[in-house]
Amino acid sequence: MRDRFWRALHIAPICLALFGSVSPALSQTTTGQPGSSPSQVAVSGPQLRVLAQQAVLSGRYQLALDMAVALLDADPHDRTALIVIAAAAPRAGYIRDGFRAATQAYRVSDTSEQKYEAARLAALAAYSEERFAVAQFWLRRAAAHAPSEQQAAENARDFGRIRSQNPLSVQLQFGVTPSSNLNGGSSEAVNIIEGVPLVGSLSGDAQALSGYAATANVSLRYRLDRSENAATYVNSRLYRRQVWLSQDAQELSPDSENGDFASTYGELELMHVRRSGDGILTDGLSYGQSWFGGEQQFSFVRMRAQRQTPLENERFSLSYGGSYELRWAPDQDGVYSQTTKLDVSLGHQTEAGQHLSYGLFLQNVDATNSNADARSYRAQISYAPAQNVGPAQMHFSLGHEWLHFDDYAVGFIAVPGGRSDKRLYGSAEFMFTDYDYAGFAPVITIAASQSDSNVSRFERSEFSVGLSFRSTF
């Protein structure tokens, strides 16, 4: 496998490093015919570079290393010598020395071509020691300097090869979003309950507060075991959201602070994936916690199962499953809610390459607090064009949700017939793959939603335009 990967990284072209500046003449010890005494032959720096490169290409790695060391004695920043060591040392058994030389060559490189070359050699040395995560890091650095689209695509394929062998995978996503409603507040300053003659007023923090939200989402997956038909993973996820209230929001709710609306979510899951007939079955058991405003909201345990199977020449795919979750809070004794979710979705790829998805999602919450006891139904459709439009890869979604609470009260006032909300939402996502850096492309997401309710406190609207970065491979 490693020999194939060496060839995939094109070591021979890499060894033809760009020549550096002329160094002072160096002396190389040579040996003549048997019986003759050693003689000193003067060799210039450029000549020794050429000889060292030729030694690597012909497989004489130790000789190449000896000459590269001589070059470094004259100039510790000789990039050609560092590249020779980076290429030859791993093949001679000095893998860590090759890695260090490649990283140093990257630091002294001036052009994108040189940085691409050095980063690829660093990745190769790390791969040879099965330090897969380090190899992936250096391939991402190489991606930032790929001289051509062909080399960028080749680099992405090599990244995929290593990812398939690496038991650890990391996904990172960061974003900043200006929003008209950071806190899910009401669009109105009064609270009107249909069927009740009383009218209440809403505090500033119960109304829509505008500002900015920054999010960080880090997901780790570690493969515990893999066979031909199954694999077991440990997944972890940490999500953090921090908000900054606008001047208008601070004037509307002067007692509110940014930290009051910050949230954190953490989850750890044991997941098993296996082939089941012509489909894939995924089972998971999770534990997690959620914080809001600096205080822990709840802990939870969740069990889930999902099956995905292809239909009709694999142009259609059917996915269905469900989950069961128990929640408890630090200030309450025992479980305070049980949540059951069911979902089914149909994916379709047209002959023209367009992607469509239709989903139906059901949820039932059985809680000790009647104001949290609810059921909801949500329908969603998604669409992605076959081709980019200009520089953007696009994705659109539109959905409708209905939420109902049988027994809901606002203070001492019971809402006649219970509380009912309807929400319409949509989003448009534009991923600019042509402007990626180190394999991360900018993503602009435009999202809007409108909620109607028989309790005006929950009538709200939101519009946001977010910028985030997503991995392209």
CSV table of C-alpha atoms in Angstrom, one decimal:
chain,number,residue,atom,x,y,z
A,1,MET,CA,0.0,0.0,0.0
A,2,ARG,CA,2.7,2.5,0.9
A,3,ASP,CA,4.7,1.8,-2.3
A,4,ARG,CA,1.5,2.5,-4.3
A,5,PHE,CA,1.0,5.7,-2.3
A,6,TRP,CA,4.6,6.7,-3.0
A,7,ARG,CA,3.9,6.4,-6.7
A,8,ALA,CA,0.6,8.2,-6.3
A,9,LEU,CA,2.5,11.2,-4.9
A,10,HIS,CA,4.8,11.2,-7.8
A,11,ILE,CA,8.1,11.2,-6.0
A,12,ALA,CA,10.3,11.3,-9.1
A,13,PRO,CA,8.9,14.7,-10.3
A,14,ILE,CA,9.1,16.0,-6.7
A,15,CYS,CA,12.8,15.1,-6.5
A,16,LEU,CA,13.4,17.5,-9.4
A,17,ALA,CA,13.4,20.4,-7.0
A,18,LEU,CA,13.8,24.0,-8.1
A,19,PHE,CA,17.5,25.0,-8.0
A,20,GLY,CA,18.4,27.5,-5.3
A,21,SER,CA,21.0,30.2,-5.5
A,22,VAL,CA,24.6,29.3,-6.2
A,23,SER,CA,26.5,28.3,-3.0
A,24,PRO,CA,30.2,28.4,-2.4
A,25,ALA,CA,32.2,25.5,-3.9
A,26,LEU,CA,32.2,22.4,-1.8
A,27,SER,CA,34.6,19.5,-1.6
A,28,GLN,CA,33.4,16.0,-2.2
A,29,THR,CA,35.6,13.0,-1.3
A,30,THR,CA,35.8,10.4,-4.1
A,31,THR,CA,37.5,7.0,-4.3
A,32,GLY,CA,39.3,5.9,-7.5
A,33,GLN,CA,40.2,2.4,-8.5
A,34,PRO,CA,41.2,-0.3,-5.9
A,35,GLY,CA,44.6,0.6,-4.5
A,36,SER,CA,44.3,4.3,-5.2
A,37,SER,CA,44.1,6.9,-2.5
A,38,PRO,CA,41.2,9.1,-1.9
A,39,SER,CA,41.2,12.4,-3.7
A,40,GLN,CA,39.4,15.7,-3.2
A,41,VAL,CA,37.4,16.9,-6.2
A,42,ALA,CA,36.0,20.4,-6.0
A,43,VAL,CA,32.3,20.5,-6.8
A,44,SER,CA,30.2,23.7,-6.8
A,45,GLY,CA,27.0,24.0,-4.9
A,46,PRO,CA,24.8,23.8,-8.1
A,47,GLN,CA,26.7,20.7,-9.3
A,48,LEU,CA,26.3,19.0,-6.0
A,49,ARG,CA,22.5,19.7,-6.0
A,50,VAL,CA,22.2,18.1,-9.4
A,51,LEU,CA,24.2,15.1,-8.2
A,52,ALA,CA,22.1,14.7,-5.1
A,53,GLN,CA,18.9,14.9,-7.1
A,54,GLN,CA,20.2,12.3,-9.6
A,55,ALA,CA,21.1,10.0,-6.7
A,56,VAL,CA,17.6,10.1,-5.4
A,57,LEU,CA,16.1,9.4,-8.9
A,58,SER,CA,18.5,6.4,-9.3
A,59,GLY,CA,17.6,5.0,-5.9
A,60,ARG,CA,20.9,5.7,-4.2
A,61,TYR,CA,19.3,7.3,-1.2
A,62,GLN,CA,22.2,7.2,1.3
A,63,LEU,CA,24.5,8.9,-1.2
A,64,ALA,CA,21.9,11.5,-1.8
A,65,LEU,CA,21.6,12.1,1.9
A,66,ASP,CA,25.4,12.5,2.3
A,67,MET,CA,25.5,15.1,-0.4
A,68,ALA,CA,22.4,16.9,1.0
A,69,VAL,CA,24.0,17.1,4.4
A,70,ALA,CA,27.2,18.6,2.8
A,71,LEU,CA,25.0,21.3,1.2
A,72,LEU,CA,23.3,22.0,4.6
A,73,ASP,CA,26.6,22.4,6.3
A,74,ALA,CA,27.3,25.3,3.9
A,75,ASP,CA,23.8,26.7,4.1
A,76,PRO,CA,21.2,25.4,6.7
A,77,HIS,CA,18.4,26.9,4.6
A,78,ASP,CA,19.4,25.3,1.3
A,79,ARG,CA,15.9,24.3,0.1
A,80,THR,CA,17.1,21.8,-2.5
A,81,ALA,CA,19.1,19.9,0.1
A,82,LEU,CA,16.1,19.8,2.4
A,83,ILE,CA,13.9,18.5,-0.5
A,84,VAL,CA,16.4,15.8,-1.2
A,85,ILE,CA,16.5,14.7,2.4
A,86,ALA,CA,12.7,14.8,2.5
A,87,ALA,CA,12.5,12.5,-0.5
A,88,ALA,CA,15.4,10.2,0.3
A,89,ALA,CA,15.4,9.9,4.1
A,90,PRO,CA,12.1,7.9,4.4
A,91,ARG,CA,13.2,5.5,1.7
A,92,ALA,CA,16.5,5.0,3.5
A,93,GLY,CA,14.7,4.3,6.8
A,94,TYR,CA,14.9,7.7,8.4
A,95,ILE,CA,11.3,8.7,8.2
A,96,ARG,CA,11.1,11.3,11.0
A,97,ASP,CA,14.2,13.0,9.6
A,98,GLY,CA,12.5,13.2,6.2
A,99,PHE,CA,9.4,14.7,7.8
A,100,ARG,CA,11.4,17.4,9.6
A,101,ALA,CA,13.3,18.2,6.4
A,102,ALA,CA,10.0,18.6,4.5
A,103,THR,CA,8.5,20.9,7.1
A,104,GLN,CA,11.6,23.0,7.1
A,105,ALA,CA,11.6,23.1,3.3
A,106,TYR,CA,8.0,24.3,3.5
A,107,ARG,CA,9.0,27.2,5.8
A,108,VAL,CA,11.8,28.4,3.5
A,109,SER,CA,9.8,28.0,0.3
A,110,ASP,CA,8.9,31.2,-1.6
A,111,THR,CA,6.4,30.1,-4.3
A,112,SER,CA,3.2,28.2,-4.2
A,113,GLU,CA,4.8,25.4,-6.3
A,114,GLN,CA,7.6,25.0,-3.8
A,115,LYS,CA,5.2,25.0,-0.8
A,116,TYR,CA,3.0,22.4,-2.6
A,117,GLU,CA,6.0,20.2,-3.2
A,118,ALA,CA,7.3,20.4,0.4
A,119,ALA,CA,3.8,19.9,2.0
A,120,ARG,CA,3.2,16.8,-0.1
A,121,LEU,CA,6.6,15.3,1.0
A,122,ALA,CA,5.7,16.1,4.6
A,123,ALA,CA,2.4,14.3,4.1
A,124,LEU,CA,4.1,11.3,2.6
A,125,ALA,CA,6.6,11.0,5.5
A,126,ALA,CA,3.8,11.2,8.1
A,127,TYR,CA,1.8,8.6,6.1
A,128,SER,CA,4.8,6.2,6.2
A,129,GLU,CA,4.7,6.3,10.0
A,130,GLU,CA,0.9,5.8,9.9
A,131,ARG,CA,0.4,9.3,11.4
A,132,PHE,CA,-2.7,9.7,9.2
A,133,ALA,CA,-4.1,12.8,10.9
A,134,VAL,CA,-0.7,14.6,10.4
A,135,ALA,CA,-0.6,13.5,6.8
A,136,GLN,CA,-4.1,14.8,6.2
A,137,PHE,CA,-3.1,18.2,7.8
A,138,TRP,CA,-0.2,18.5,5.4
A,139,LEU,CA,-2.3,17.5,2.4
A,140,ARG,CA,-4.7,20.3,3.3
A,141,ARG,CA,-1.7,22.7,3.4
A,142,ALA,CA,-0.7,21.4,0.0
A,143,ALA,CA,-4.3,22.0,-1.3
A,144,ALA,CA,-3.8,25.7,-0.4
A,145,HIS,CA,-0.9,25.9,-2.9
A,146,ALA,CA,-1.9,23.5,-5.7
A,147,PRO,CA,-0.5,24.9,-8.9
A,148,SER,CA,-3.3,23.5,-11.1
A,149,GLU,CA,-6.8,22.1,-10.9
A,150,GLN,CA,-5.4,18.7,-11.9
A,151,GLN,CA,-3.0,18.7,-9.0
A,152,ALA,CA,-5.7,19.9,-6.6
A,153,ALA,CA,-7.9,17.0,-7.7
A,154,GLU,CA,-5.0,14.6,-7.3
A,155,ASN,CA,-4.3,16.0,-3.8
A,156,ALA,CA,-8.0,15.5,-2.9
A,157,ARG,CA,-7.9,11.9,-4.0
A,158,ASP,CA,-4.8,11.2,-1.9
A,159,PHE,CA,-6.6,12.8,1.0
A,160,GLY,CA,-9.5,10.5,0.5
A,161,ARG,CA,-7.2,7.4,0.4
A,162,ILE,CA,-5.7,8.4,3.7
A,163,ARG,CA,-9.1,9.2,5.2
A,164,SER,CA,-10.3,5.7,4.4
A,165,GLN,CA,-7.4,4.2,6.4
A,166,ASN,CA,-7.4,6.7,9.2
A,167,PRO,CA,-9.6,5.5,12.1
A,168,LEU,CA,-10.0,9.1,13.2
A,169,SER,CA,-11.9,11.7,11.2
A,170,VAL,CA,-12.5,15.3,12.0
A,171,GLN,CA,-15.1,17.7,10.7
A,172,LEU,CA,-14.9,21.4,11.4
A,173,GLN,CA,-17.4,24.1,10.6
A,174,PHE,CA,-17.3,27.8,11.6
A,175,GLY,CA,-19.7,30.6,10.8
A,176,VAL,CA,-20.8,34.1,11.5
A,177,THR,CA,-24.5,35.1,11.0
A,178,PRO,CA,-26.2,38.5,11.3
A,179,SER,CA,-29.8,37.8,12.4
A,180,SER,CA,-33.0,39.7,13.0
A,181,ASN,CA,-34.0,37.3,15.8
A,182,LEU,CA,-31.2,35.8,17.8
A,183,ASN,CA,-33.3,34.7,20.8
A,184,GLY,CA,-36.5,33.4,19.0
A,185,GLY,CA,-38.4,36.3,20.4
A,186,SER,CA,-41.8,37.6,19.5
A,187,SER,CA,-42.5,40.0,16.6
A,188,GLU,CA,-44.9,42.0,18.8
A,189,ALA,CA,-44.6,43.8,22.1
A,190,VAL,CA,-47.9,42.4,23.5
A,191,ASN,CA,-49.1,38.9,24.2
A,192,ILE,CA,-52.6,38.1,22.8
A,193,ILE,CA,-54.2,34.7,23.4
A,194,GLU,CA,-57.0,33.8,21.0
A,195,GLY,CA,-60.2,33.3,23.0
A,196,VAL,CA,-59.0,35.2,26.0
A,197,PRO,CA,-60.0,38.9,26.5
A,198,LEU,CA,-56.8,39.8,28.4
A,199,VAL,CA,-53.8,41.3,26.8
A,200,GLY,CA,-50.3,41.1,28.3
A,201,SER,CA,-47.1,42.9,27.6
A,202,LEU,CA,-43.8,41.3,26.8
A,203,SER,CA,-40.5,42.1,28.3
A,204,GLY,CA,-37.6,43.2,26.0
A,205,ASP,CA,-35.9,39.8,26.2
A,206,ALA,CA,-39.1,38.1,25.1
A,207,GLN,CA,-39.2,40.1,21.9
A,208,ALA,CA,-37.0,39.6,18.8
A,209,LEU,CA,-33.4,40.8,19.4
A,210,SER,CA,-31.1,41.4,16.5
A,211,GLY,CA,-27.4,41.1,16.3
A,212,TYR,CA,-24.7,38.6,15.3
A,213,ALA,CA,-24.2,35.0,16.1
A,214,ALA,CA,-20.9,33.0,15.7
A,215,THR,CA,-21.0,29.2,15.7
A,216,ALA,CA,-18.3,26.5,15.9
A,217,ASN,CA,-19.2,22.9,15.3
A,218,VAL,CA,-16.5,20.3,15.8
A,219,SER,CA,-17.2,16.6,15.2
A,220,LEU,CA,-14.8,13.7,15.8
A,221,ARG,CA,-15.3,10.1,14.7
A,222,TYR,CA,-13.0,7.2,15.7
A,223,ARG,CA,-13.4,3.8,14.1
A,224,LEU,CA,-13.1,1.0,16.7
A,225,ASP,CA,-13.6,-1.9,14.4
A,226,ARG,CA,-14.2,-2.6,10.7
A,227,SER,CA,-15.1,-5.7,8.7
A,228,GLU,CA,-16.3,-6.3,5.2
A,229,ASN,CA,-19.9,-5.7,6.1
A,230,ALA,CA,-19.9,-3.7,9.4
A,231,ALA,CA,-18.0,-1.0,11.3
A,232,THR,CA,-18.2,0.4,14.8
A,233,TYR,CA,-17.5,4.0,15.7
A,234,VAL,CA,-17.3,6.4,18.6
A,235,ASN,CA,-18.6,9.8,17.6
A,236,SER,CA,-18.3,13.1,19.6
A,237,ARG,CA,-19.6,16.5,18.8
A,238,LEU,CA,-19.2,19.9,20.4
A,239,TYR,CA,-21.3,22.9,19.3
A,240,ARG,CA,-20.9,26.4,20.6
A,241,ARG,CA,-22.9,29.5,19.7
A,242,GLN,CA,-22.0,33.0,20.9
A,243,VAL,CA,-24.1,36.1,20.2
A,244,TRP,CA,-23.5,39.8,20.1
A,245,LEU,CA,-26.6,42.0,20.6
A,246,SER,CA,-27.0,45.0,18.3
A,247,GLN,CA,-27.4,48.5,19.7
A,248,ASP,CA,-31.2,48.4,19.0
A,249,ALA,CA,-31.4,45.1,20.9
A,250,GLN,CA,-29.5,46.5,23.9
A,251,GLU,CA,-31.9,49.5,24.0
A,252,LEU,CA,-34.9,47.2,23.8
A,253,SER,CA,-33.6,44.9,26.5
A,254,PRO,CA,-31.0,46.8,28.6
A,255,ASP,CA,-30.7,44.1,31.2
A,256,SER,CA,-29.8,41.5,28.7
A,257,GLU,CA,-26.2,40.5,28.1
A,258,ASN,CA,-24.6,38.6,25.2
A,259,GLY,CA,-23.9,35.6,27.4
A,260,ASP,CA,-27.6,35.2,28.3
A,261,PHE,CA,-28.2,33.8,24.8
A,262,ALA,CA,-25.0,31.8,24.3
A,263,SER,CA,-25.4,28.0,24.1
A,264,THR,CA,-23.2,24.9,24.2
A,265,TYR,CA,-24.1,21.4,23.2
A,266,GLY,CA,-21.9,18.3,23.6
A,267,GLU,CA,-22.6,14.7,22.6
A,268,LEU,CA,-20.8,11.3,22.7
A,269,GLU,CA,-22.2,8.4,20.7
A,270,LEU,CA,-21.4,4.7,20.1
A,271,MET,CA,-22.5,3.9,16.6
A,272,HIS,CA,-22.7,0.6,14.6
A,273,VAL,CA,-23.1,0.5,10.9
A,274,ARG,CA,-23.8,-2.7,8.9
A,275,ARG,CA,-25.1,-4.0,5.7
A,276,SER,CA,-28.7,-5.3,5.9
A,277,GLY,CA,-29.9,-6.8,2.7
A,278,ASP,CA,-29.4,-4.3,-0.1
A,279,GLY,CA,-29.3,-1.4,2.4
A,280,ILE,CA,-27.4,0.1,5.3
A,281,LEU,CA,-28.6,-0.1,8.9
A,282,THR,CA,-27.2,2.4,11.5
A,283,ASP,CA,-27.7,2.1,15.2
A,284,GLY,CA,-26.6,4.5,17.9
A,285,LEU,CA,-26.6,5.1,21.6
A,286,SER,CA,-25.7,8.7,22.8
A,287,TYR,CA,-25.2,10.7,25.9
A,288,GLY,CA,-25.0,14.4,26.0
A,289,GLN,CA,-25.6,17.7,27.8
A,290,SER,CA,-26.9,21.2,26.8
A,291,TRP,CA,-26.2,24.6,28.3
A,292,PHE,CA,-27.9,27.9,27.7
A,293,GLY,CA,-27.0,31.3,29.2
A,294,GLY,CA,-24.1,29.7,31.1
A,295,GLU,CA,-26.3,27.2,32.9
A,296,GLN,CA,-26.9,23.6,32.3
A,297,GLN,CA,-30.3,23.0,30.8
A,298,PHE,CA,-30.5,19.2,30.6
A,299,SER,CA,-28.7,15.9,30.1
A,300,PHE,CA,-30.0,13.2,27.8
A,301,VAL,CA,-29.6,9.6,26.6
A,302,ARG,CA,-30.7,8.8,23.1
A,303,MET,CA,-31.2,5.6,21.1
A,304,ARG,CA,-31.6,5.7,17.3
A,305,ALA,CA,-31.9,3.5,14.3
A,306,GLN,CA,-31.8,4.4,10.6
A,307,ARG,CA,-32.0,2.4,7.4
A,308,GLN,CA,-31.1,3.5,4.0
A,309,THR,CA,-31.8,1.5,0.8
A,310,PRO,CA,-31.5,2.2,-2.9
A,311,LEU,CA,-34.6,2.0,-5.2
A,312,GLU,CA,-35.1,1.7,-8.9
A,313,ASN,CA,-31.6,1.5,-10.4
A,314,GLU,CA,-30.3,3.5,-7.5
A,315,ARG,CA,-31.8,6.8,-8.9
A,316,PHE,CA,-34.0,6.7,-5.8
A,317,SER,CA,-33.1,6.1,-2.2
A,318,LEU,CA,-35.3,5.5,0.8
A,319,SER,CA,-34.3,6.4,4.3
A,320,TYR,CA,-36.4,5.8,7.4
A,321,GLY,CA,-35.8,5.5,11.1
A,322,GLY,CA,-36.5,6.9,14.5
A,323,SER,CA,-35.1,7.7,17.9
A,324,TYR,CA,-36.1,7.7,21.6
A,325,GLU,CA,-34.6,10.2,24.0
A,326,LEU,CA,-34.8,10.7,27.8
A,327,ARG,CA,-34.0,14.1,29.4
A,328,TRP,CA,-33.4,15.2,32.9
A,329,ALA,CA,-32.3,18.5,34.5
A,330,PRO,CA,-29.9,19.1,37.4
A,331,ASP,CA,-32.6,20.9,39.4
A,332,GLN,CA,-35.2,18.1,38.9
A,333,ASP,CA,-35.5,14.6,40.2
A,334,GLY,CA,-35.6,11.9,37.5
A,335,VAL,CA,-36.6,12.1,33.9
A,336,TYR,CA,-38.8,15.1,33.0
A,337,SER,CA,-39.3,14.3,29.3
A,338,GLN,CA,-39.4,11.5,26.8
A,339,THR,CA,-39.1,12.3,23.1
A,340,THR,CA,-39.9,9.9,20.2
A,341,LYS,CA,-39.0,10.8,16.7
A,342,LEU,CA,-39.9,9.1,13.4
A,343,ASP,CA,-38.7,10.2,9.9
A,344,VAL,CA,-38.9,9.0,6.3
A,345,SER,CA,-37.3,10.6,3.3
A,346,LEU,CA,-37.1,9.9,-0.4
A,347,GLY,CA,-34.0,11.0,-2.4
A,348,HIS,CA,-34.0,11.2,-6.2
A,349,GLN,CA,-31.3,11.9,-8.6
A,350,THR,CA,-32.6,12.8,-12.0
A,351,GLU,CA,-31.0,11.7,-15.3
A,352,ALA,CA,-29.8,15.3,-15.7
A,353,GLY,CA,-27.9,15.0,-12.3
A,354,GLN,CA,-30.3,17.1,-10.2
A,355,HIS,CA,-30.8,16.0,-6.6
A,356,LEU,CA,-34.2,16.2,-4.9
A,357,SER,CA,-35.2,15.1,-1.4
A,358,TYR,CA,-38.7,14.8,0.2
A,359,GLY,CA,-38.9,14.3,3.9
A,360,LEU,CA,-41.6,13.8,6.6
A,361,PHE,CA,-40.7,14.1,10.3
A,362,LEU,CA,-42.8,13.3,13.3
A,363,GLN,CA,-42.1,14.1,17.0
A,364,ASN,CA,-43.9,13.5,20.2
A,365,VAL,CA,-42.7,14.8,23.6
A,366,ASP,CA,-44.2,13.4,26.8
A,367,ALA,CA,-43.1,15.7,29.6
A,368,THR,CA,-44.0,16.3,33.2
A,369,ASN,CA,-44.4,20.0,32.4
A,370,SER,CA,-47.6,20.4,30.3
A,371,ASN,CA,-46.1,23.4,28.6
A,372,ALA,CA,-43.4,21.1,27.1
A,373,ASP,CA,-45.8,18.2,26.3
A,374,ALA,CA,-46.2,18.5,22.5
A,375,ARG,CA,-46.3,16.8,19.2
A,376,SER,CA,-45.1,18.2,15.8
A,377,TYR,CA,-45.2,17.3,12.1
A,378,ARG,CA,-42.7,18.7,9.6
A,379,ALA,CA,-42.5,18.3,5.8
A,380,GLN,CA,-39.5,19.4,3.8
A,381,ILE,CA,-38.3,19.4,0.2
A,382,SER,CA,-34.8,20.1,-0.9
A,383,TYR,CA,-33.3,20.7,-4.3
A,384,ALA,CA,-29.7,20.9,-5.6
A,385,PRO,CA,-29.0,21.7,-9.3
A,386,ALA,CA,-26.8,19.4,-11.3
A,387,GLN,CA,-24.3,22.1,-12.2
A,388,ASN,CA,-22.8,25.1,-10.5
A,389,VAL,CA,-24.4,28.4,-11.3
A,390,GLY,CA,-21.4,30.6,-11.9
A,391,PRO,CA,-18.9,29.9,-9.1
A,392,ALA,CA,-21.6,28.6,-6.7
A,393,GLN,CA,-22.7,25.1,-5.9
A,394,MET,CA,-26.3,25.6,-4.7
A,395,HIS,CA,-28.8,23.9,-2.4
A,396,PHE,CA,-32.3,25.0,-1.6
A,397,SER,CA,-34.8,23.8,1.0
A,398,LEU,CA,-38.4,24.7,1.9
A,399,GLY,CA,-40.4,23.3,4.8
A,400,HIS,CA,-43.6,23.6,6.9
A,401,GLU,CA,-44.0,22.6,10.5
A,402,TRP,CA,-47.0,22.3,12.7
A,403,LEU,CA,-46.6,22.2,16.5
A,404,HIS,CA,-49.4,21.5,19.1
A,405,PHE,CA,-49.6,21.6,22.9
A,406,ASP,CA,-52.8,20.0,24.2
A,407,ASP,CA,-52.5,21.7,27.6
A,408,TYR,CA,-50.7,25.0,27.6
A,409,ALA,CA,-50.9,27.8,30.0
A,410,VAL,CA,-49.6,31.4,30.2
A,411,GLY,CA,-49.2,31.9,33.9
A,412,PHE,CA,-52.5,31.1,35.4
A,413,ILE,CA,-54.4,31.4,32.0
A,414,ALA,CA,-55.1,28.1,30.2
A,415,VAL,CA,-55.0,28.6,26.4
A,416,PRO,CA,-58.4,27.5,25.0
A,417,GLY,CA,-57.9,24.3,22.9
A,418,GLY,CA,-54.2,24.3,23.6
A,419,ARG,CA,-51.4,26.2,21.8
A,420,SER,CA,-50.9,25.6,18.0
A,421,ASP,CA,-48.0,27.0,16.0
A,422,LYS,CA,-47.4,26.9,12.3
A,423,ARG,CA,-44.0,27.7,10.8
A,424,LEU,CA,-42.9,28.2,7.2
A,425,TYR,CA,-39.1,28.2,6.6
A,426,GLY,CA,-36.7,28.1,3.7
A,427,SER,CA,-33.0,28.5,3.0
A,428,ALA,CA,-30.7,29.0,0.0
A,429,GLU,CA,-27.1,27.8,0.3
A,430,PHE,CA,-24.2,28.9,-2.0
A,431,MET,CA,-20.9,27.0,-1.7
A,432,PHE,CA,-18.0,28.6,-3.6
A,433,THR,CA,-15.8,25.7,-4.3
A,434,ASP,CA,-13.6,27.7,-6.7
A,435,TYR,CA,-12.5,29.9,-3.7
A,436,ASP,CA,-11.5,27.2,-1.3
A,437,TYR,CA,-8.4,27.4,0.9
A,438,ALA,CA,-6.7,24.3,2.3
A,439,GLY,CA,-9.8,22.3,1.3
A,440,PHE,CA,-12.2,24.7,3.0
A,441,ALA,CA,-14.7,26.6,0.9
A,442,PRO,CA,-16.8,29.6,1.9
A,443,VAL,CA,-20.5,29.0,2.2
A,444,ILE,CA,-23.2,31.7,2.2
A,445,THR,CA,-26.6,30.7,3.7
A,446,ILE,CA,-29.7,32.9,3.4
A,447,ALA,CA,-32.4,31.7,5.7
A,448,ALA,CA,-35.9,33.0,6.6
A,449,SER,CA,-38.8,31.7,8.7
A,450,GLN,CA,-42.3,32.9,9.7
A,451,SER,CA,-44.2,31.5,12.6
A,452,ASP,CA,-47.9,32.0,13.4
A,453,SER,CA,-49.6,31.0,16.7
A,454,ASN,CA,-52.8,31.4,18.6
A,455,VAL,CA,-50.5,32.8,21.4
A,456,SER,CA,-48.9,35.9,19.9
A,457,ARG,CA,-45.8,35.5,22.1
A,458,PHE,CA,-44.8,32.8,19.6
A,459,GLU,CA,-45.5,34.7,16.4
A,460,ARG,CA,-42.1,35.5,15.1
A,461,SER,CA,-40.1,36.0,12.0
A,462,GLU,CA,-36.4,35.7,11.3
A,463,PHE,CA,-34.1,36.6,8.5
A,464,SER,CA,-30.4,35.8,8.5
A,465,VAL,CA,-27.4,35.8,6.1
A,466,GLY,CA,-24.6,33.6,7.3
A,467,LEU,CA,-21.0,33.0,6.2
A,468,SER,CA,-19.3,29.7,7.1
A,469,PHE,CA,-16.5,27.4,5.9
A,470,ARG,CA,-16.9,23.8,4.9
A,471,SER,CA,-14.5,21.0,3.8
A,472,THR,CA,-14.6,20.2,0.1
A,473,PHE,CA,-13.0,16.8,0.6
